[in-house]
mmCIF file of C-alpha atoms in Angstrom:
data_model
loop_
_atom_site.group_PDB
_atom_site.id
_atom_site.type_symbol
_atom_site.label_atom_id
_atom_site.label_comp_id
_atom_site.label_asym_id
_atom_site.label_seq_id
_atom_site.Cartn_x
_atom_site.Cartn_y
_atom_site.Cartn_z
ATOM 1 C CA MET J 9 16.170 -27.113 -19.889
ATOM 2 C CA SER J 10 19.300 -26.677 -21.996
ATOM 3 C CA THR J 11 21.893 -29.424 -22.040
ATOM 4 C CA ALA J 12 24.576 -27.041 -20.760
ATOM 5 C CA LEU J 13 22.481 -26.188 -17.730
ATOM 6 C CA ALA J 14 21.571 -29.797 -17.077
ATOM 7 C CA ASP J 15 25.255 -30.816 -17.215
ATOM 8 C CA ALA J 16 26.501 -27.951 -15.024
ATOM 9 C CA PRO J 17 27.762 -29.013 -11.599
ATOM 10 C CA MET J 18 25.773 -27.867 -8.574
ATOM 11 C CA VAL J 19 27.424 -25.056 -6.651
ATOM 12 C CA ASP J 20 26.970 -25.138 -2.890
ATOM 13 C CA LEU J 21 26.959 -21.573 -1.641
ATOM 14 C CA GLY J 22 26.432 -22.691 1.925
ATOM 15 C CA VAL J 23 24.945 -20.159 4.257
ATOM 16 C CA LEU J 24 25.455 -16.612 3.095
ATOM 17 C CA PRO J 25 25.732 -14.088 5.914
ATOM 18 C CA CYS J 26 23.073 -11.430 5.865
ATOM 19 C CA ARG J 27 21.586 -8.829 8.143
ATOM 20 C CA LEU J 28 18.217 -7.119 7.886
ATOM 21 C CA ASP J 29 17.531 -3.564 8.920
ATOM 22 C CA ALA J 30 14.269 -2.348 10.424
ATOM 23 C CA GLY J 31 12.763 -1.808 6.967
ATOM 24 C CA VAL J 32 11.588 1.264 5.107
ATOM 25 C CA ALA J 33 8.636 1.728 7.476
ATOM 26 C CA HIS J 34 10.572 1.361 10.726
ATOM 27 C CA ARG J 35 8.764 4.361 12.259
ATOM 28 C CA ALA J 36 5.307 3.995 10.723
ATOM 29 C CA ALA J 37 3.410 2.250 7.950
ATOM 30 C CA VAL J 38 0.621 4.599 6.896
ATOM 31 C CA GLY J 39 -2.262 3.314 4.790
ATOM 32 C CA LEU J 40 -4.247 5.707 2.634
ATOM 33 C CA LEU J 41 -7.589 4.888 1.063
ATOM 34 C CA VAL J 42 -8.277 7.217 -1.868
ATOM 35 C CA LEU J 43 -11.358 7.685 -4.022
ATOM 36 C CA ALA J 44 -10.853 6.276 -7.527
ATOM 37 C CA THR J 45 -11.594 9.661 -9.099
ATOM 38 C CA ASP J 46 -9.211 11.640 -6.879
ATOM 39 C CA GLN J 47 -6.227 13.133 -8.704
ATOM 40 C CA THR J 48 -4.157 14.760 -5.960
ATOM 41 C CA MET J 49 -4.605 12.977 -2.617
ATOM 42 C CA GLU J 50 -1.535 10.699 -2.781
ATOM 43 C CA HIS J 51 0.751 13.530 -3.871
ATOM 44 C CA GLU J 52 -0.461 15.876 -1.130
ATOM 45 C CA PHE J 53 -0.556 13.227 1.591
ATOM 46 C CA ARG J 54 2.947 12.008 0.742
ATOM 47 C CA ALA J 55 4.230 15.541 1.379
ATOM 48 C CA LEU J 56 2.598 15.477 4.831
ATOM 49 C CA VAL J 57 4.241 12.223 5.916
ATOM 50 C CA LYS J 58 7.638 12.771 4.275
ATOM 51 C CA GLN J 59 9.874 11.601 7.104
ATOM 52 C CA ASP J 60 12.617 9.022 7.327
ATOM 53 C CA GLY J 61 11.155 5.669 8.275
ATOM 54 C CA VAL J 62 7.562 6.599 7.421
ATOM 55 C CA CYS J 63 6.071 4.856 4.386
ATOM 56 C CA LEU J 64 2.812 5.556 2.642
ATOM 57 C CA TYR J 65 0.863 2.705 1.074
ATOM 58 C CA GLN J 66 -2.401 3.321 -0.721
ATOM 59 C CA SER J 67 -5.408 1.688 -2.314
ATOM 60 C CA ARG J 68 -8.245 3.064 -4.404
ATOM 61 C CA LEU J 69 -11.947 2.899 -3.599
ATOM 62 C CA TRP J 70 -14.414 2.848 -6.480
ATOM 63 C CA ASN J 71 -16.851 5.727 -6.407
ATOM 64 C CA ASP J 72 -19.463 7.397 -8.585
ATOM 65 C CA ALA J 73 -18.200 10.436 -10.457
ATOM 66 C CA ASP J 74 -20.923 12.524 -8.802
ATOM 67 C CA ILE J 75 -20.342 12.712 -5.056
ATOM 68 C CA THR J 76 -23.595 13.015 -3.148
ATOM 69 C CA PRO J 77 -24.682 11.958 0.343
ATOM 70 C CA ALA J 78 -26.235 8.860 -1.257
ATOM 71 C CA SER J 79 -23.071 7.942 -3.197
ATOM 72 C CA LEU J 80 -20.984 8.424 -0.037
ATOM 73 C CA ARG J 81 -23.306 6.055 1.862
ATOM 74 C CA ALA J 82 -23.012 3.543 -0.995
ATOM 75 C CA MET J 83 -19.221 3.416 -0.474
ATOM 76 C CA ARG J 84 -19.568 2.199 3.101
ATOM 77 C CA ASP J 85 -19.508 -1.534 2.275
ATOM 78 C CA ARG J 86 -16.495 -1.138 -0.053
ATOM 79 C CA ILE J 87 -14.232 0.602 2.467
ATOM 80 C CA ALA J 88 -13.055 -2.489 4.405
ATOM 81 C CA PRO J 89 -12.299 -4.625 1.292
ATOM 82 C CA ALA J 90 -10.369 -1.759 -0.326
ATOM 83 C CA THR J 91 -8.411 -1.214 2.896
ATOM 84 C CA GLU J 92 -7.471 -4.907 3.023
ATOM 85 C CA LEU J 93 -5.732 -4.475 -0.357
ATOM 86 C CA ILE J 94 -3.238 -1.924 0.973
ATOM 87 C CA LEU J 95 -0.746 -4.377 2.503
ATOM 88 C CA PRO J 96 -2.473 -7.767 2.698
ATOM 89 C CA GLY J 97 -1.344 -9.654 5.778
ATOM 90 C CA LEU J 98 1.050 -6.947 6.937
ATOM 91 C CA LYS J 99 0.678 -4.420 9.735
ATOM 92 C CA LEU J 100 -0.323 -0.821 9.171
ATOM 93 C CA ASP J 101 0.079 1.635 12.037
ATOM 94 C CA VAL J 102 -2.730 3.896 10.844
ATOM 95 C CA VAL J 103 -5.144 4.114 7.921
ATOM 96 C CA ALA J 104 -6.525 7.398 6.595
ATOM 97 C CA PHE J 105 -9.574 7.705 4.367
ATOM 98 C CA GLY J 106 -8.791 10.538 1.965
ATOM 99 C CA CYS J 107 -12.219 11.827 1.015
ATOM 100 C CA THR J 108 -12.550 15.584 1.241
ATOM 101 C CA SER J 109 -16.100 15.326 -0.114
ATOM 102 C CA ALA J 110 -17.165 13.581 3.093
ATOM 103 C CA SER J 111 -15.604 16.072 5.493
#
């Protein structure tokens, strides 16, 4: 610590008045789980949910480059952990799994 900072008097700011609004996701917090190799899902999905008070939060799910029924089944155990990374400890109103290969 510099001497000037150590010698500076403490400033008591007291209680500063503040007010919080409902937040950026006051209508809905939407989670989106996207395959790691996907290049367009977030862009396209964001256009679908573009409304005031609706926020999109996403996470990526590792996947093989070749999508097959077997590789889709292999993703099953990674879906929940990847979803938990979207907003850890905070509420999501809905979560979408963006995987057109599985539809």
